[in-house]
Amino acid sequence: FFDDETMGCTNSAPKKNADDKSLDPIKMKKTRIPAFDEVFGNAADPLNRLVDLNNAVDEAVTSVKESAAALSGASQMRLEQSPGFKLVDIDEEGKETEVAGEALDKVKADGAGAAISAAESRCTALQEALAANEGAGVEIRRGRYVMTGELEDESKVDAAVAAANTALFNVRMELMKANAEAGLRGAVTEIKDKLTKAAENARIEVTLNDNGSINIGLGGGFNVDLMPAKLRQAWDALMSVVEAFTQAAEAIPGLTDELSALANQARELGDTAKDAATEAGLSGMAIVNAVKKTASNSQTLAGAPAICSTLVATLKSAGEDIKAAVE
Protein backbone atom coordinates (compact mmCIF):
# COMPACT_ATOMS: atom_id res chain seq x y z
CA PHE A 1 0.00 0.00 0.00
CA PHE A 2 1.03 3.58 -0.50
CA ASP A 3 1.86 6.55 1.69
CA ASP A 4 2.26 9.98 0.19
CA GLU A 5 4.97 11.29 2.47
CA THR A 6 6.63 8.59 4.58
CA MET A 7 8.27 5.21 4.35
CA GLY A 8 7.10 3.99 7.76
CA CYS A 9 10.05 5.32 9.74
CA THR A 10 10.82 8.53 11.54
CA ASN A 11 13.73 10.46 12.91
CA SER A 12 11.67 11.52 15.95
CA ALA A 13 11.59 8.05 17.51
CA PRO A 14 13.88 7.34 20.48
CA LYS A 15 17.16 5.63 19.72
CA LYS A 16 16.68 1.91 19.22
CA ASN A 17 18.38 -0.53 21.54
CA ALA A 18 21.14 -2.47 19.81
CA ASP A 19 19.26 -5.71 20.53
CA ASP A 20 16.13 -4.43 18.78
CA LYS A 21 16.38 -5.92 15.28
CA SER A 22 12.76 -5.25 14.37
CA LEU A 23 11.73 -3.37 11.24
CA ASP A 24 8.87 -0.94 10.71
CA PRO A 25 6.27 -1.71 8.03
CA ILE A 26 7.37 -0.45 4.63
CA LYS A 27 5.12 1.93 2.77
CA MET A 28 5.81 2.81 -0.83
CA LYS A 29 5.38 6.42 -1.93
CA LYS A 30 2.75 7.11 -4.57
CA THR A 31 4.32 8.66 -7.65
CA ARG A 32 1.05 9.35 -9.53
CA ILE A 33 2.53 7.56 -12.55
CA PRO A 34 0.10 4.64 -12.99
CA ALA A 35 2.60 2.16 -14.44
CA PHE A 36 5.17 2.96 -11.75
CA ASP A 37 2.64 2.77 -8.94
CA GLU A 38 1.57 -0.65 -10.13
CA VAL A 39 5.15 -1.92 -9.84
CA PHE A 40 5.73 -0.34 -6.45
CA GLY A 41 2.31 -1.44 -5.22
CA ASN A 42 3.14 -5.04 -6.15
CA ALA A 43 6.40 -4.72 -4.23
CA ALA A 44 4.73 -3.72 -0.96
CA ASP A 45 3.49 -7.23 -0.19
CA PRO A 46 6.80 -9.12 -0.49
CA LEU A 47 8.61 -6.29 1.29
CA ASN A 48 6.27 -6.51 4.26
CA ARG A 49 6.34 -10.30 4.26
CA LEU A 50 10.08 -9.91 4.75
CA VAL A 51 9.48 -7.40 7.56
CA ASP A 52 7.08 -9.82 9.26
CA LEU A 53 9.51 -12.74 9.00
CA ASN A 54 12.31 -10.59 10.41
CA ASN A 55 10.14 -9.38 13.28
CA ALA A 56 8.94 -12.89 14.07
CA VAL A 57 12.54 -14.05 14.43
CA ASP A 58 13.44 -10.98 16.51
CA GLU A 59 10.45 -11.46 18.81
CA ALA A 60 11.13 -15.17 19.25
CA VAL A 61 14.75 -14.54 20.25
CA THR A 62 13.72 -11.70 22.59
CA SER A 63 11.06 -13.94 24.18
CA VAL A 64 13.68 -16.59 24.96
CA LYS A 65 15.86 -14.00 26.69
CA GLU A 66 12.85 -12.54 28.50
CA SER A 67 11.57 -15.89 29.73
CA ALA A 68 15.05 -16.88 30.93
CA ALA A 69 15.25 -13.64 32.93
CA ALA A 70 11.83 -14.43 34.43
CA LEU A 71 13.25 -17.75 35.67
CA SER A 72 15.66 -15.63 37.72
CA GLY A 73 12.87 -13.46 39.09
CA ALA A 74 12.61 -10.63 36.55
CA SER A 75 9.23 -9.04 35.89
CA GLN A 76 7.81 -9.04 32.38
CA MET A 77 5.97 -6.50 30.26
CA ARG A 78 2.56 -7.07 28.72
CA LEU A 79 1.24 -4.85 25.93
CA GLU A 80 -2.35 -3.65 26.14
CA GLN A 81 -4.61 -2.73 23.26
CA SER A 82 -5.30 0.75 24.72
CA PRO A 83 -2.28 1.21 23.75
CA GLY A 84 -0.30 0.89 26.93
CA PHE A 85 1.45 -1.70 29.04
CA LYS A 86 1.74 -3.26 32.46
CA LEU A 87 4.40 -5.22 34.28
CA VAL A 88 3.61 -8.67 35.64
CA ASP A 89 5.14 -11.40 37.75
CA ILE A 90 4.28 -15.06 37.17
CA ASP A 91 4.08 -17.61 39.95
CA GLU A 92 4.82 -21.32 39.57
CA GLU A 93 1.15 -22.03 38.92
CA GLY A 94 1.13 -19.65 35.96
CA LYS A 95 -0.90 -16.90 37.62
CA GLU A 96 0.05 -13.40 36.52
CA THR A 97 0.06 -10.63 39.11
CA GLU A 98 0.43 -7.01 38.05
CA VAL A 99 3.46 -5.29 39.51
CA ALA A 100 2.15 -2.25 41.36
CA GLY A 101 2.69 -0.14 44.47
CA GLU A 102 5.89 -0.81 46.36
CA ALA A 103 6.83 -3.64 44.01
CA LEU A 104 6.66 -1.27 41.04
CA ASP A 105 8.61 1.36 42.93
CA LYS A 106 11.35 -1.21 43.53
CA VAL A 107 11.52 -2.13 39.84
CA LYS A 108 11.84 1.55 38.96
CA ALA A 109 14.46 2.12 41.64
CA ASP A 110 16.47 -0.83 40.35
CA GLY A 111 17.08 1.07 37.12
CA ALA A 112 13.97 0.72 34.98
CA GLY A 113 12.33 3.96 36.10
CA ALA A 114 13.50 6.16 33.22
CA ALA A 115 12.56 3.56 30.60
CA ILE A 116 9.12 3.04 32.14
CA SER A 117 8.43 6.79 32.26
CA ALA A 118 9.55 7.21 28.65
CA ALA A 119 7.33 4.34 27.53
CA GLU A 120 4.33 5.73 29.40
CA SER A 121 4.88 9.09 27.72
CA ARG A 122 5.19 7.52 24.27
CA CYS A 123 2.05 5.43 24.77
CA THR A 124 0.13 8.55 25.78
CA ALA A 125 1.41 10.31 22.65
CA LEU A 126 0.29 7.34 20.55
CA GLN A 127 -3.17 7.42 22.13
CA GLU A 128 -3.42 11.13 21.29
CA ALA A 129 -2.28 10.55 17.70
CA LEU A 130 -4.92 7.85 17.23
CA ALA A 131 -7.63 10.07 18.72
CA ALA A 132 -6.65 12.93 16.40
CA ASN A 133 -6.73 10.75 13.29
CA GLU A 134 -10.15 9.18 12.81
CA GLY A 135 -9.95 5.73 11.26
CA ALA A 136 -6.50 4.95 12.63
CA GLY A 137 -5.93 2.14 15.09
CA VAL A 138 -3.26 -0.27 16.22
CA GLU A 139 -2.99 -4.00 16.63
CA ILE A 140 -0.36 -6.03 18.46
CA ARG A 141 1.80 -8.11 16.12
CA ARG A 142 5.13 -9.78 16.88
CA GLY A 143 5.35 -8.01 20.23
CA ARG A 144 4.89 -4.57 18.65
CA TYR A 145 2.18 -2.12 17.73
CA VAL A 146 1.29 -1.92 14.05
CA MET A 147 -0.97 0.77 12.62
CA THR A 148 -4.28 -0.28 11.11
CA GLY A 149 -6.64 1.72 8.93
CA GLU A 150 -5.90 4.06 6.06
CA LEU A 151 -5.31 7.78 6.34
CA GLU A 152 -4.55 10.47 3.80
CA ASP A 153 -1.47 11.35 5.83
CA GLU A 154 -0.20 8.54 8.06
CA SER A 155 3.11 10.14 8.98
CA LYS A 156 2.14 11.39 12.46
CA VAL A 157 0.60 8.10 13.53
CA ASP A 158 3.52 6.16 12.03
CA ALA A 159 5.95 8.31 14.00
CA ALA A 160 3.99 7.80 17.23
CA VAL A 161 3.82 4.03 16.70
CA ALA A 162 7.55 3.77 15.98
CA ALA A 163 8.44 5.86 19.04
CA ALA A 164 6.18 3.79 21.31
CA ASN A 165 7.58 0.51 20.02
CA THR A 166 11.15 1.63 20.61
CA ALA A 167 10.39 2.87 24.13
CA LEU A 168 8.49 -0.31 25.00
CA PHE A 169 11.32 -2.53 23.83
CA ASN A 170 13.67 -0.52 26.01
CA VAL A 171 11.51 -1.37 29.02
CA ARG A 172 11.77 -5.07 28.19
CA MET A 173 15.54 -4.79 27.99
CA GLU A 174 15.72 -2.96 31.32
CA LEU A 175 13.68 -5.70 33.00
CA MET A 176 16.05 -8.39 31.80
CA LYS A 177 19.25 -6.36 32.05
CA ALA A 178 20.72 -8.66 34.70
CA ASN A 179 20.80 -11.38 32.03
CA ALA A 180 21.40 -9.15 29.01
CA GLU A 181 25.17 -9.49 28.77
CA ALA A 182 24.88 -13.27 28.53
CA GLY A 183 22.81 -12.87 25.37
CA LEU A 184 20.86 -15.67 23.71
CA ARG A 185 23.41 -18.33 24.57
CA GLY A 186 23.29 -17.38 28.24
CA ALA A 187 19.48 -17.37 28.19
CA VAL A 188 19.28 -20.88 26.76
CA THR A 189 21.91 -22.04 29.28
CA GLU A 190 19.71 -20.66 32.07
CA ILE A 191 16.70 -22.53 30.70
CA LYS A 192 18.74 -25.73 30.38
CA ASP A 193 19.99 -25.46 33.96
CA LYS A 194 16.50 -24.85 35.36
CA LEU A 195 15.18 -27.77 33.31
CA THR A 196 17.86 -30.07 34.69
CA LYS A 197 16.93 -29.04 38.22
CA ALA A 198 13.28 -29.83 37.50
CA ALA A 199 14.14 -33.27 36.11
CA GLU A 200 17.67 -34.65 36.32
CA ASN A 201 17.44 -36.66 33.09
CA ALA A 202 15.75 -33.94 31.02
CA ARG A 203 17.79 -32.47 28.22
CA ILE A 204 17.30 -30.06 25.34
CA GLU A 205 18.19 -31.54 21.95
CA VAL A 206 19.04 -29.18 19.09
CA THR A 207 19.57 -29.88 15.40
CA LEU A 208 20.61 -27.15 12.97
CA ASN A 209 19.48 -27.53 9.37
CA ASP A 210 21.35 -26.38 6.27
CA ASN A 211 18.63 -23.89 5.30
CA GLY A 212 18.87 -22.06 8.63
CA SER A 213 15.90 -23.67 10.36
CA ILE A 214 16.28 -25.36 13.72
CA ASN A 215 14.75 -28.35 15.50
CA ILE A 216 14.50 -28.28 19.29
CA GLY A 217 13.30 -31.29 21.22
CA LEU A 218 13.07 -32.47 24.80
CA GLY A 219 14.86 -35.68 25.69
CA GLY A 220 15.06 -37.75 28.84
CA GLY A 221 11.41 -38.70 29.00
CA PHE A 222 10.34 -35.45 30.69
CA ASN A 223 6.72 -34.44 30.01
CA VAL A 224 6.39 -30.83 28.90
CA ASP A 225 2.99 -30.61 30.57
CA LEU A 226 4.63 -31.25 33.96
CA MET A 227 6.89 -28.23 33.74
CA PRO A 228 6.42 -25.41 36.27
CA ALA A 229 4.71 -22.42 34.65
CA LYS A 230 7.81 -20.24 34.28
CA LEU A 231 9.79 -23.09 32.78
CA ARG A 232 6.93 -23.94 30.44
CA GLN A 233 6.88 -20.31 29.30
CA ALA A 234 10.58 -20.57 28.49
CA TRP A 235 10.01 -23.82 26.63
CA ASP A 236 7.19 -22.25 24.62
CA ALA A 237 9.57 -19.41 23.76
CA LEU A 238 12.03 -21.95 22.37
CA MET A 239 9.21 -23.48 20.33
CA SER A 240 8.45 -20.02 18.93
CA VAL A 241 12.07 -19.93 17.75
CA VAL A 242 11.54 -23.20 15.88
CA GLU A 243 8.43 -21.82 14.19
CA ALA A 244 9.88 -18.42 13.31
CA PHE A 245 13.18 -19.83 12.05
CA THR A 246 11.44 -22.47 9.93
CA GLN A 247 9.09 -19.97 8.32
CA ALA A 248 11.93 -17.55 7.57
CA ALA A 249 14.29 -20.23 6.25
CA GLU A 250 11.64 -21.60 3.89
CA ALA A 251 10.52 -18.21 2.59
CA ILE A 252 13.80 -16.30 2.19
CA PRO A 253 15.09 -17.95 -1.02
CA GLY A 254 11.90 -17.14 -2.92
CA LEU A 255 11.61 -13.67 -1.43
CA THR A 256 15.21 -12.88 -2.31
CA ASP A 257 14.60 -13.79 -5.95
CA GLU A 258 11.31 -11.89 -6.08
CA LEU A 259 12.68 -8.75 -4.46
CA SER A 260 15.88 -8.80 -6.52
CA ALA A 261 13.78 -8.88 -9.70
CA LEU A 262 11.62 -6.02 -8.44
CA ALA A 263 14.73 -4.03 -7.49
CA ASN A 264 16.08 -4.41 -11.02
CA GLN A 265 12.74 -3.35 -12.46
CA ALA A 266 12.61 -0.31 -10.17
CA ARG A 267 16.14 0.68 -11.17
CA GLU A 268 15.03 0.78 -14.80
CA LEU A 269 12.03 2.92 -13.89
CA GLY A 270 14.32 5.50 -12.33
CA ASP A 271 15.99 6.10 -15.68
CA THR A 272 12.68 7.02 -17.32
CA ALA A 273 10.81 8.66 -14.43
CA LYS A 274 10.86 12.24 -15.76
CA ASP A 275 9.57 11.28 -19.21
CA ALA A 276 7.00 8.89 -17.72
CA ALA A 277 5.70 11.61 -15.41
CA THR A 278 5.22 13.96 -18.36
CA GLU A 279 3.43 11.27 -20.34
CA ALA A 280 1.17 10.67 -17.31
CA GLY A 281 0.02 14.28 -17.51
CA LEU A 282 2.02 15.63 -14.61
CA SER A 283 3.71 19.00 -14.70
CA GLY A 284 5.91 21.33 -12.65
CA MET A 285 6.57 20.18 -9.07
CA ALA A 286 4.43 17.09 -9.60
CA ILE A 287 7.10 15.83 -12.01
CA VAL A 288 9.87 16.65 -9.54
CA ASN A 289 8.01 14.83 -6.75
CA ALA A 290 7.35 11.82 -8.97
CA VAL A 291 11.05 11.52 -9.77
CA LYS A 292 12.00 11.86 -6.09
CA LYS A 293 9.45 9.28 -4.98
CA THR A 294 10.51 6.88 -7.71
CA ALA A 295 14.10 7.20 -6.50
CA SER A 296 13.03 6.68 -2.87
CA ASN A 297 10.97 3.58 -3.69
CA SER A 298 13.79 2.20 -5.81
CA GLN A 299 16.26 2.72 -2.98
CA THR A 300 13.96 0.84 -0.60
CA LEU A 301 13.73 -2.09 -2.99
CA ALA A 302 17.47 -2.04 -3.60
CA GLY A 303 18.04 -2.59 0.11
CA ALA A 304 15.68 -5.56 0.43
CA PRO A 305 18.12 -8.32 -0.68
CA ALA A 306 20.55 -7.13 1.99
CA ILE A 307 17.81 -7.52 4.62
CA CYS A 308 17.32 -11.09 3.38
CA SER A 309 21.04 -11.77 3.72
CA THR A 310 21.12 -10.29 7.23
CA LEU A 311 18.19 -12.44 8.28
CA VAL A 312 19.91 -15.57 6.95
CA ALA A 313 23.00 -14.64 8.97
CA THR A 314 20.84 -14.11 12.06
CA LEU A 315 19.31 -17.57 11.71
CA LYS A 316 22.77 -19.08 11.49
CA SER A 317 24.36 -17.21 14.40
CA ALA A 318 21.35 -17.55 16.70
CA GLY A 319 21.03 -21.24 15.89
CA GLU A 320 24.69 -21.77 16.71
CA ASP A 321 24.27 -19.95 20.03
CA ILE A 322 21.31 -22.14 20.98
CA LYS A 323 23.12 -25.34 20.08
CA ALA A 324 26.28 -24.29 21.91
CA ALA A 325 24.25 -23.52 25.03
CA VAL A 326 22.89 -27.06 25.36
CA GLU A 327 26.13 -28.93 24.61
Coordinates of C-alpha atoms in Angstrom, one line a residue:
F1 CA 0.0 0.0 0.0
F2 CA 1.0 3.6 -0.5
D3 CA 1.9 6.5 1.7
D4 CA 2.3 10.0 0.2
E5 CA 5.0 11.3 2.5
T6 CA 6.6 8.6 4.6
M7 CA 8.3 5.2 4.4
G8 CA 7.1 4.0 7.8
C9 CA 10.0 5.3 9.7
T10 CA 10.8 8.5 11.5
N11 CA 13.7 10.5 12.9
S12 CA 11.7 11.5 15.9
A13 CA 11.6 8.1 17.5
P14 CA 13.9 7.3 20.5
K15 CA 17.2 5.6 19.7
K16 CA 16.7 1.9 19.2
N17 CA 18.4 -0.5 21.5
A18 CA 21.1 -2.5 19.8
D19 CA 19.3 -5.7 20.5
D20 CA 16.1 -4.4 18.8
K21 CA 16.4 -5.9 15.3
S22 CA 12.8 -5.3 14.4
L23 CA 11.7 -3.4 11.2
D24 CA 8.9 -0.9 10.7
P25 CA 6.3 -1.7 8.0
I26 CA 7.4 -0.5 4.6
K27 CA 5.1 1.9 2.8
M28 CA 5.8 2.8 -0.8
K29 CA 5.4 6.4 -1.9
K30 CA 2.7 7.1 -4.6
T31 CA 4.3 8.7 -7.7
R32 CA 1.0 9.3 -9.5
I33 CA 2.5 7.6 -12.6
P34 CA 0.1 4.6 -13.0
A35 CA 2.6 2.2 -14.4
F36 CA 5.2 3.0 -11.7
D37 CA 2.6 2.8 -8.9
E38 CA 1.6 -0.6 -10.1
V39 CA 5.2 -1.9 -9.8
F40 CA 5.7 -0.3 -6.4
G41 CA 2.3 -1.4 -5.2
N42 CA 3.1 -5.0 -6.2
A43 CA 6.4 -4.7 -4.2
A44 CA 4.7 -3.7 -1.0
D45 CA 3.5 -7.2 -0.2
P46 CA 6.8 -9.1 -0.5
L47 CA 8.6 -6.3 1.3
N48 CA 6.3 -6.5 4.3
R49 CA 6.3 -10.3 4.3
L50 CA 10.1 -9.9 4.7
V51 CA 9.5 -7.4 7.6
D52 CA 7.1 -9.8 9.3
L53 CA 9.5 -12.7 9.0
N54 CA 12.3 -10.6 10.4
N55 CA 10.1 -9.4 13.3
A56 CA 8.9 -12.9 14.1
V57 CA 12.5 -14.1 14.4
D58 CA 13.4 -11.0 16.5
E59 CA 10.4 -11.5 18.8
A60 CA 11.1 -15.2 19.3
V61 CA 14.7 -14.5 20.3
T62 CA 13.7 -11.7 22.6
S63 CA 11.1 -13.9 24.2
V64 CA 13.7 -16.6 25.0
K65 CA 15.9 -14.0 26.7
E66 CA 12.9 -12.5 28.5
S67 CA 11.6 -15.9 29.7
A68 CA 15.0 -16.9 30.9
A69 CA 15.2 -13.6 32.9
A70 CA 11.8 -14.4 34.4
L71 CA 13.3 -17.7 35.7
S72 CA 15.7 -15.6 37.7
G73 CA 12.9 -13.5 39.1
A74 CA 12.6 -10.6 36.6
S75 CA 9.2 -9.0 35.9
Q76 CA 7.8 -9.0 32.4
M77 CA 6.0 -6.5 30.3
R78 CA 2.6 -7.1 28.7
L79 CA 1.2 -4.8 25.9
E80 CA -2.3 -3.7 26.1
Q81 CA -4.6 -2.7 23.3
S82 CA -5.3 0.8 24.7
P83 CA -2.3 1.2 23.7
G84 CA -0.3 0.9 26.9
F85 CA 1.5 -1.7 29.0
K86 CA 1.7 -3.3 32.5
L87 CA 4.4 -5.2 34.3
V88 CA 3.6 -8.7 35.6
D89 CA 5.1 -11.4 37.7
I90 CA 4.3 -15.1 37.2
D91 CA 4.1 -17.6 39.9
E92 CA 4.8 -21.3 39.6
E93 CA 1.1 -22.0 38.9
G94 CA 1.1 -19.7 36.0
K95 CA -0.9 -16.9 37.6
E96 CA 0.1 -13.4 36.5
T97 CA 0.1 -10.6 39.1
E98 CA 0.4 -7.0 38.0
V99 CA 3.5 -5.3 39.5
A100 CA 2.1 -2.2 41.4
G101 CA 2.7 -0.1 44.5
E102 CA 5.9 -0.8 46.4
A103 CA 6.8 -3.6 44.0
L104 CA 6.7 -1.3 41.0
D105 CA 8.6 1.4 42.9
K106 CA 11.3 -1.2 43.5
V107 CA 11.5 -2.1 39.8
K108 CA 11.8 1.6 39.0
A109 CA 14.5 2.1 41.6
D110 CA 16.5 -0.8 40.4
G111 CA 17.1 1.1 37.1
A112 CA 14.0 0.7 35.0
G113 CA 12.3 4.0 36.1
A114 CA 13.5 6.2 33.2
A115 CA 12.6 3.6 30.6
I116 CA 9.1 3.0 32.1
S117 CA 8.4 6.8 32.3
A118 CA 9.6 7.2 28.7
A119 CA 7.3 4.3 27.5
E120 CA 4.3 5.7 29.4
S121 CA 4.9 9.1 27.7
R122 CA 5.2 7.5 24.3
C123 CA 2.1 5.4 24.8
T124 CA 0.1 8.5 25.8
A125 CA 1.4 10.3 22.6
L126 CA 0.3 7.3 20.5
Q127 CA -3.2 7.4 22.1
E128 CA -3.4 11.1 21.3
A129 CA -2.3 10.6 17.7
L130 CA -4.9 7.9 17.2
A131 CA -7.6 10.1 18.7
A132 CA -6.6 12.9 16.4
N133 CA -6.7 10.7 13.3
E134 CA -10.2 9.2 12.8
G135 CA -10.0 5.7 11.3
A136 CA -6.5 4.9 12.6
G137 CA -5.9 2.1 15.1
V138 CA -3.3 -0.3 16.2
E139 CA -3.0 -4.0 16.6
I140 CA -0.4 -6.0 18.5
R141 CA 1.8 -8.1 16.1
R142 CA 5.1 -9.8 16.9
G143 CA 5.3 -8.0 20.2
R144 CA 4.9 -4.6 18.6
Y145 CA 2.2 -2.1 17.7
V146 CA 1.3 -1.9 14.0
M147 CA -1.0 0.8 12.6
T148 CA -4.3 -0.3 11.1
G149 CA -6.6 1.7 8.9
E150 CA -5.9 4.1 6.1
L151 CA -5.3 7.8 6.3
E152 CA -4.5 10.5 3.8
D153 CA -1.5 11.4 5.8
E154 CA -0.2 8.5 8.1
S155 CA 3.1 10.1 9.0
K156 CA 2.1 11.4 12.5
V157 CA 0.6 8.1 13.5
D158 CA 3.5 6.2 12.0
A159 CA 5.9 8.3 14.0
A160 CA 4.0 7.8 17.2
V161 CA 3.8 4.0 16.7
A162 CA 7.6 3.8 16.0
A163 CA 8.4 5.9 19.0
A164 CA 6.2 3.8 21.3
N165 CA 7.6 0.5 20.0
T166 CA 11.1 1.6 20.6
A167 CA 10.4 2.9 24.1
L168 CA 8.5 -0.3 25.0
F169 CA 11.3 -2.5 23.8
N170 CA 13.7 -0.5 26.0
V171 CA 11.5 -1.4 29.0
R172 CA 11.8 -5.1 28.2
M173 CA 15.5 -4.8 28.0
E174 CA 15.7 -3.0 31.3
L175 CA 13.7 -5.7 33.0
M176 CA 16.0 -8.4 31.8
K177 CA 19.2 -6.4 32.0
A178 CA 20.7 -8.7 34.7
N179 CA 20.8 -11.4 32.0
A180 CA 21.4 -9.2 29.0
E181 CA 25.2 -9.5 28.8
A182 CA 24.9 -13.3 28.5
G183 CA 22.8 -12.9 25.4
L184 CA 20.9 -15.7 23.7
R185 CA 23.4 -18.3 24.6
G186 CA 23.3 -17.4 28.2
A187 CA 19.5 -17.4 28.2
V188 CA 19.3 -20.9 26.8
T189 CA 21.9 -22.0 29.3
E190 CA 19.7 -20.7 32.1
I191 CA 16.7 -22.5 30.7
K192 CA 18.7 -25.7 30.4
D193 CA 20.0 -25.5 34.0
K194 CA 16.5 -24.9 35.4
L195 CA 15.2 -27.8 33.3
T196 CA 17.9 -30.1 34.7
K197 CA 16.9 -29.0 38.2
A198 CA 13.3 -29.8 37.5
A199 CA 14.1 -33.3 36.1
E200 CA 17.7 -34.6 36.3
N201 CA 17.4 -36.7 33.1
A202 CA 15.7 -33.9 31.0
R203 CA 17.8 -32.5 28.2
I204 CA 17.3 -30.1 25.3
E205 CA 18.2 -31.5 21.9
V206 CA 19.0 -29.2 19.1
T207 CA 19.6 -29.9 15.4
L208 CA 20.6 -27.1 13.0
N209 CA 19.5 -27.5 9.4
D210 CA 21.4 -26.4 6.3
N211 CA 18.6 -23.9 5.3
G212 CA 18.9 -22.1 8.6
S213 CA 15.9 -23.7 10.4
I214 CA 16.3 -25.4 13.7
N215 CA 14.8 -28.4 15.5
I216 CA 14.5 -28.3 19.3
G217 CA 13.3 -31.3 21.2
L218 CA 13.1 -32.5 24.8
G219 CA 14.9 -35.7 25.7
G220 CA 15.1 -37.8 28.8
G221 CA 11.4 -38.7 29.0
F222 CA 10.3 -35.5 30.7
N223 CA 6.7 -34.4 30.0
V224 CA 6.4 -30.8 28.9
D225 CA 3.0 -30.6 30.6
L226 CA 4.6 -31.3 34.0
M227 CA 6.9 -28.2 33.7
P228 CA 6.4 -25.4 36.3
A229 CA 4.7 -22.4 34.6
K230 CA 7.8 -20.2 34.3
L231 CA 9.8 -23.1 32.8
R232 CA 6.9 -23.9 30.4
Q233 CA 6.9 -20.3 29.3
A234 CA 10.6 -20.6 28.5
W235 CA 10.0 -23.8 26.6
D236 CA 7.2 -22.3 24.6
A237 CA 9.6 -19.4 23.8
L238 CA 12.0 -22.0 22.4
M239 CA 9.2 -23.5 20.3
S240 CA 8.5 -20.0 18.9
V241 CA 12.1 -19.9 17.7
V242 CA 11.5 -23.2 15.9
E243 CA 8.4 -21.8 14.2
A244 CA 9.9 -18.4 13.3
F245 CA 13.2 -19.8 12.0
T246 CA 11.4 -22.5 9.9
Q247 CA 9.1 -20.0 8.3
A248 CA 11.9 -17.5 7.6
A249 CA 14.3 -20.2 6.2
E250 CA 11.6 -21.6 3.9
A251 CA 10.5 -18.2 2.6
I252 CA 13.8 -16.3 2.2
P253 CA 15.1 -17.9 -1.0
G254 CA 11.9 -17.1 -2.9
L255 CA 11.6 -13.7 -1.4
T256 CA 15.2 -12.9 -2.3
D257 CA 14.6 -13.8 -6.0
E258 CA 11.3 -11.9 -6.1
L259 CA 12.7 -8.8 -4.5
S260 CA 15.9 -8.8 -6.5
A261 CA 13.8 -8.9 -9.7
L262 CA 11.6 -6.0 -8.4
A263 CA 14.7 -4.0 -7.5
N264 CA 16.1 -4.4 -11.0
Q265 CA 12.7 -3.3 -12.5
A266 CA 12.6 -0.3 -10.2
R267 CA 16.1 0.7 -11.2
E268 CA 15.0 0.8 -14.8
L269 CA 12.0 2.9 -13.9
G270 CA 14.3 5.5 -12.3
D271 CA 16.0 6.1 -15.7
T272 CA 12.7 7.0 -17.3
A273 CA 10.8 8.7 -14.4
K274 CA 10.9 12.2 -15.8
D275 CA 9.6 11.3 -19.2
A276 CA 7.0 8.9 -17.7
A277 CA 5.7 11.6 -15.4
T278 CA 5.2 14.0 -18.4
E279 CA 3.4 11.3 -20.3
A280 CA 1.2 10.7 -17.3
G281 CA 0.0 14.3 -17.5
L282 CA 2.0 15.6 -14.6
S283 CA 3.7 19.0 -14.7
G284 CA 5.9 21.3 -12.7
M285 CA 6.6 20.2 -9.1
A286 CA 4.4 17.1 -9.6
I287 CA 7.1 15.8 -12.0
V288 CA 9.9 16.7 -9.5
N289 CA 8.0 14.8 -6.8
A290 CA 7.3 11.8 -9.0
V291 CA 11.1 11.5 -9.8
K292 CA 12.0 11.9 -6.1
K293 CA 9.5 9.3 -5.0
T294 CA 10.5 6.9 -7.7
A295 CA 14.1 7.2 -6.5
S296 CA 13.0 6.7 -2.9
N297 CA 11.0 3.6 -3.7
S298 CA 13.8 2.2 -5.8
Q299 CA 16.3 2.7 -3.0
T300 CA 14.0 0.8 -0.6
L301 CA 13.7 -2.1 -3.0
A302 CA 17.5 -2.0 -3.6
G303 CA 18.0 -2.6 0.1
A304 CA 15.7 -5.6 0.4
P305 CA 18.1 -8.3 -0.7
A306 CA 20.5 -7.1 2.0
I307 CA 17.8 -7.5 4.6
C308 CA 17.3 -11.1 3.4
S309 CA 21.0 -11.8 3.7
T310 CA 21.1 -10.3 7.2
L311 CA 18.2 -12.4 8.3
V312 CA 19.9 -15.6 6.9
A313 CA 23.0 -14.6 9.0
T314 CA 20.8 -14.1 12.1
L315 CA 19.3 -17.6 11.7
K316 CA 22.8 -19.1 11.5
S317 CA 24.4 -17.2 14.4
A318 CA 21.3 -17.5 16.7
G319 CA 21.0 -21.2 15.9
E320 CA 24.7 -21.8 16.7
D321 CA 24.3 -20.0 20.0
I322 CA 21.3 -22.1 21.0
K323 CA 23.1 -25.3 20.1
A324 CA 26.3 -24.3 21.9
A325 CA 24.3 -23.5 25.0
V326 CA 22.9 -27.1 25.4
E327 CA 26.1 -28.9 24.6

